[in-house]
PDB file of C-alpha atoms and ligand atoms in Angstrom:
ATOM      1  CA  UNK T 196     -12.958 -56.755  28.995  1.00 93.00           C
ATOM      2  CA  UNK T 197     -16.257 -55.722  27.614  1.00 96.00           C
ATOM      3  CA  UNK T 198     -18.012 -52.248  28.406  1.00 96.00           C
ATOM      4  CA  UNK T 199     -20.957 -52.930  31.396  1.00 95.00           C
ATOM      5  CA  UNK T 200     -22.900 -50.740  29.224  1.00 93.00           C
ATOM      6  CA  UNK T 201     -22.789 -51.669  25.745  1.00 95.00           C
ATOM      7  CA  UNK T 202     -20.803 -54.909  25.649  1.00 95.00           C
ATOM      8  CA  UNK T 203     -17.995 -53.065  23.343  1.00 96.00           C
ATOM      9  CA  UNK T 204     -14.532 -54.460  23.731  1.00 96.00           C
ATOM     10  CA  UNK T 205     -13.103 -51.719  25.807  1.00 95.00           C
ATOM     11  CA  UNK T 206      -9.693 -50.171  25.290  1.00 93.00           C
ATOM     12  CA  UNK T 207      -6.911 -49.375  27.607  1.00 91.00           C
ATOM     13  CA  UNK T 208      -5.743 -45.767  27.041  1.00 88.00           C
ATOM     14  CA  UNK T 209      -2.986 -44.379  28.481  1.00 85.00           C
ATOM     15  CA  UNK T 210      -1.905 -41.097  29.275  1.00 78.00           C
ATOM     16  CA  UNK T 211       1.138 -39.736  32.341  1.00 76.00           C
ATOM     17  CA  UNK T 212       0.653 -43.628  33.484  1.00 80.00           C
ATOM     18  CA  UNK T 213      -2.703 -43.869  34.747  1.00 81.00           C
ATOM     19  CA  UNK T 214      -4.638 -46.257  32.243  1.00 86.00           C
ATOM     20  CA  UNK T 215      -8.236 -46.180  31.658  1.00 87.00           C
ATOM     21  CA  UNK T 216      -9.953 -48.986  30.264  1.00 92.00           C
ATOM     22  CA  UNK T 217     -12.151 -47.224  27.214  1.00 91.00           C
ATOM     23  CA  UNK T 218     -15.644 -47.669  25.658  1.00 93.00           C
ATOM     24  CA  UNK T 219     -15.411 -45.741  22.515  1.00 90.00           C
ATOM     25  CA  UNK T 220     -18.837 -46.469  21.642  1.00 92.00           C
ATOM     26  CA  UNK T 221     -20.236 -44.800  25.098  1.00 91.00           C
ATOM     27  CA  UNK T 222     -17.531 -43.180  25.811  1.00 88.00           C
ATOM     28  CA  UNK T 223     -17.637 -44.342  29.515  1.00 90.00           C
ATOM     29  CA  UNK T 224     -14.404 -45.910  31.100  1.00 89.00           C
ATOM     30  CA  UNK T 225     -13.294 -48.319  33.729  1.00 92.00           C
ATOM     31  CA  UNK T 226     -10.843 -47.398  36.504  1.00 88.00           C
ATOM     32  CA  UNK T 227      -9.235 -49.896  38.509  1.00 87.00           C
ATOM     33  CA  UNK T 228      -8.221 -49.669  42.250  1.00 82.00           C
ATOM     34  CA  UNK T 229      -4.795 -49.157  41.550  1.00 83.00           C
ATOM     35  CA  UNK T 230      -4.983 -46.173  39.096  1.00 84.00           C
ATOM     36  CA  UNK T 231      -6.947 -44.506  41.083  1.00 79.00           C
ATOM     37  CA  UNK T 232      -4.232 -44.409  43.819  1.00 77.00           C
ATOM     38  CA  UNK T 233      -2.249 -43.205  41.416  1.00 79.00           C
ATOM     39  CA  UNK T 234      -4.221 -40.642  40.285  1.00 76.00           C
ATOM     40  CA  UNK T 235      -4.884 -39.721  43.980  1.00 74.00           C
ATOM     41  CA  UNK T 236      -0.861 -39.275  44.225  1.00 74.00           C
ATOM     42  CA  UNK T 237      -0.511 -37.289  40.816  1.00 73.00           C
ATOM     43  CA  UNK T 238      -3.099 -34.647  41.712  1.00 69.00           C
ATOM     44  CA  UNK T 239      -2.276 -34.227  44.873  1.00 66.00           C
ATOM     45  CA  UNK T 240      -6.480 -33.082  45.612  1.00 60.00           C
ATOM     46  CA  UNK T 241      -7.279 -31.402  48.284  1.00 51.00           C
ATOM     47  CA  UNK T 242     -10.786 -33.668  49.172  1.00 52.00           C
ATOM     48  CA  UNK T 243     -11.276 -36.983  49.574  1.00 50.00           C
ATOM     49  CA  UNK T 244     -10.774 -38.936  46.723  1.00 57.00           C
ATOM     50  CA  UNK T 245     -10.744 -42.548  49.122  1.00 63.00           C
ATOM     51  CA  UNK T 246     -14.752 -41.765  49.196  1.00 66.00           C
ATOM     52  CA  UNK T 247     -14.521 -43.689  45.777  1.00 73.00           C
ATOM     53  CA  UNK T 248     -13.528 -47.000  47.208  1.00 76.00           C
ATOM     54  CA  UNK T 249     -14.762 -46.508  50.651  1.00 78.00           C
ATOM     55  CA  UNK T 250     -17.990 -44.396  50.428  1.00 79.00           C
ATOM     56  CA  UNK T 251     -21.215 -46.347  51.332  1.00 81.00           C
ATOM     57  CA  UNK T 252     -23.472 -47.559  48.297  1.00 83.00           C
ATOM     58  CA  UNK T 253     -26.308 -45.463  47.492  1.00 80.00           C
ATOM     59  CA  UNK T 254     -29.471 -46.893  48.427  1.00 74.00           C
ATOM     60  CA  UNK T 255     -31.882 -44.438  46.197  1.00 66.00           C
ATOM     61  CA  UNK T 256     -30.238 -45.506  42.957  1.00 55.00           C
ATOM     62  CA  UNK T 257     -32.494 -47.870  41.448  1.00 59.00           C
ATOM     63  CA  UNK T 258     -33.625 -45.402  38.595  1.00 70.00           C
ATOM     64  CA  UNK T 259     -30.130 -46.562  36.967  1.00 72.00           C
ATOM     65  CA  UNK T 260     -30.347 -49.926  35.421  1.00 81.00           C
ATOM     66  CA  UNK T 261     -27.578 -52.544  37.021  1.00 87.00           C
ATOM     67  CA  UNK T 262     -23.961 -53.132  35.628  1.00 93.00           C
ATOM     68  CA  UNK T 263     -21.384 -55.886  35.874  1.00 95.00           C
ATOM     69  CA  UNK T 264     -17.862 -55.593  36.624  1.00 97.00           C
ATOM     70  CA  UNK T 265     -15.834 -55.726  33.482  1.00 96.00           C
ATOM     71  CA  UNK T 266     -13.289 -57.980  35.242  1.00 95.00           C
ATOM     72  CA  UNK T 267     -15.572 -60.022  37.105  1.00 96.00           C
ATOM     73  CA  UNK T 268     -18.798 -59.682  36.257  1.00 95.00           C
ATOM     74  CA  UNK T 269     -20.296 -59.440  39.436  1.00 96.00           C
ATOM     75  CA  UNK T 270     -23.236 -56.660  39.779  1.00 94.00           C
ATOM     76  CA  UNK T 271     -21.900 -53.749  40.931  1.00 94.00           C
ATOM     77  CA  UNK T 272     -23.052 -51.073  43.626  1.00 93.00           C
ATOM     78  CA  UNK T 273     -24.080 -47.826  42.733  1.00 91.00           C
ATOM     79  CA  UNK T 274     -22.364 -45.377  44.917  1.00 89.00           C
ATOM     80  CA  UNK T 275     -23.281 -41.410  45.525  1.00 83.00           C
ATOM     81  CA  UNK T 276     -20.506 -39.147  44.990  1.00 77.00           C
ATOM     82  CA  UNK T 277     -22.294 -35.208  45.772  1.00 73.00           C
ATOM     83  CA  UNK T 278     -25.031 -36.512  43.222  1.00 77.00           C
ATOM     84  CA  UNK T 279     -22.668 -38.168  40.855  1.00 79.00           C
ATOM     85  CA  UNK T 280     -23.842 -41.555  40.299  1.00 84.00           C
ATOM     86  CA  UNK T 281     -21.357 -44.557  39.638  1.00 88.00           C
ATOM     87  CA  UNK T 282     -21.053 -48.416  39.436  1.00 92.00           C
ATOM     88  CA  UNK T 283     -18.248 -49.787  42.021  1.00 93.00           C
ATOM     89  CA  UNK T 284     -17.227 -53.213  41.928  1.00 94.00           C
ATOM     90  CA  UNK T 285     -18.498 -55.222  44.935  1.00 93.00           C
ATOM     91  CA  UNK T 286     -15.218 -57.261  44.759  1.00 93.00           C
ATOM     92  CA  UNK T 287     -12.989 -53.380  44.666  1.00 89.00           C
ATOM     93  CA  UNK T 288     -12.015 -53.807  41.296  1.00 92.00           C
ATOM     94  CA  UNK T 289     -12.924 -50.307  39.926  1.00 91.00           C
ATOM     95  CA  UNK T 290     -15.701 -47.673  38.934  1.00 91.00           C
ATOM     96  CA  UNK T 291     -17.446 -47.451  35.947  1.00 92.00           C
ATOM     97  CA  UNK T 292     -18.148 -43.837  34.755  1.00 89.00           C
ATOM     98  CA  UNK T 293     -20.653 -42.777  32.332  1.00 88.00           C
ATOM     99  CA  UNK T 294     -19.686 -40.002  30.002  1.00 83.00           C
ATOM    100  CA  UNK T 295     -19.088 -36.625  31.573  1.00 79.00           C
ATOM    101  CA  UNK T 296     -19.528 -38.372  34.721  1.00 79.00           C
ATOM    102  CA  UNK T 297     -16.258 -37.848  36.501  1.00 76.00           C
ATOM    103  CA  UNK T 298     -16.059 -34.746  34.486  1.00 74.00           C
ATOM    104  CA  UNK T 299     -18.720 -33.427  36.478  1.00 74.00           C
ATOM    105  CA  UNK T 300     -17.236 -34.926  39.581  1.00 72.00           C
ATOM    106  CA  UNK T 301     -13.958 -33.285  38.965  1.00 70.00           C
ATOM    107  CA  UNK T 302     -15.657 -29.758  37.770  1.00 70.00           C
ATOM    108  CA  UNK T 303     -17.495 -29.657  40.972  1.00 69.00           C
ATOM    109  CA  UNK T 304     -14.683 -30.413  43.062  1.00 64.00           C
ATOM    110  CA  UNK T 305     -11.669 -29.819  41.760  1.00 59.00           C
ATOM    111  CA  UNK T 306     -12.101 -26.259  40.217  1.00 59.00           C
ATOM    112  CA  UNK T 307      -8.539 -24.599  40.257  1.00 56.00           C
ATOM    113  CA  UNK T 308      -6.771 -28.029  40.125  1.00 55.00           C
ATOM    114  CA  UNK T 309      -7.474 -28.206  36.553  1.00 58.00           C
ATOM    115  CA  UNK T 310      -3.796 -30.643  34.599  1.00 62.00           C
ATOM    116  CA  UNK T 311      -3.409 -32.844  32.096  1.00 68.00           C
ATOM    117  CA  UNK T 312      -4.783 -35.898  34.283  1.00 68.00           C
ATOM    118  CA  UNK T 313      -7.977 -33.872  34.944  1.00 67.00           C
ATOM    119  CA  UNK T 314      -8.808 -33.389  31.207  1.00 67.00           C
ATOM    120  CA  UNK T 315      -7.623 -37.110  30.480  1.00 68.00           C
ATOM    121  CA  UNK T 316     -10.336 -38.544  32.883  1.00 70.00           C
ATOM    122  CA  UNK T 317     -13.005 -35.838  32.378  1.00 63.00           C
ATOM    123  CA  UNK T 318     -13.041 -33.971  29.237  1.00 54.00           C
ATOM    124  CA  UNK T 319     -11.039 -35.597  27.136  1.00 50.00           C
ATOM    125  CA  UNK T 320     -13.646 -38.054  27.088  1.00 52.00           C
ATOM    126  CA  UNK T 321     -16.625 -36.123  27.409  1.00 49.00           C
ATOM    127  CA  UNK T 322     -16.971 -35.238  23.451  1.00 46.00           C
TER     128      UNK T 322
HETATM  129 ZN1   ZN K 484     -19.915 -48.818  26.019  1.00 75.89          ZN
HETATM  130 ZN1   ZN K 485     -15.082 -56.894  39.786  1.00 75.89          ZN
END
């Protein structure tokens, strides 16, 4: 799979079993349907983390140029998550985060439910 953003080869990295598919030249990563159940399960957060798949696409988005899925290169929709902009797969395959991205998703709304997972997806990448 190649990175929506830069067309880098992207890289799966792995870390308590959720995998992220990794840009290491933007430093922004793929997650798939599936891990993010999984990482639903694992940190056991207290909001809605569904809003991800099932949230309605943003309509005031178009400042962000468009991105294609990594596994099917469809176009994706740009979704609103509390101001955090991200690409969702029209088909469900995943979400493509920027760097910091999620990081700022999780910072906003997961303060106190700060674990390994939490640093894997946000700031372990965010450097
Ligand atoms: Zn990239
Ligand atoms: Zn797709």
């Amino acid at each position: 799979m190649n990175c929506p953003n830069c067309d880098k080869i992207l890289i799966a990295v792995e870390k308590n079993n959720i995998e992220v598919e990794y840009c290491i030249n933007c430093k922004g990563f793929f997650l798939d349907a599936d891990e993010w159940y999984l990482i639903k399960h694992e940190l056991k957060l207290p909001f809605l983390i569904d809003d991800l798949m099932n949230v309605n696409p943003a309509k005031d988005n178009c400042n962000e140029k468009p991105k294609t899925c990594p596994k099917c290169n469809q176009v994706m929709e740009k979704i609103n998550l509390d101001g955090l902009i991200a690409d969702r797969c029209i088909n469900r395959h995943g979400v493509w985060f920027e760097a910091g991205e999620l990081a700022a998703y999780f910072n906003k709304r997961a303060e106190g439910s700060k674990n390994e997972t939490v640093s894997f997806l946000g700031e372990t990448f965010y450097k």
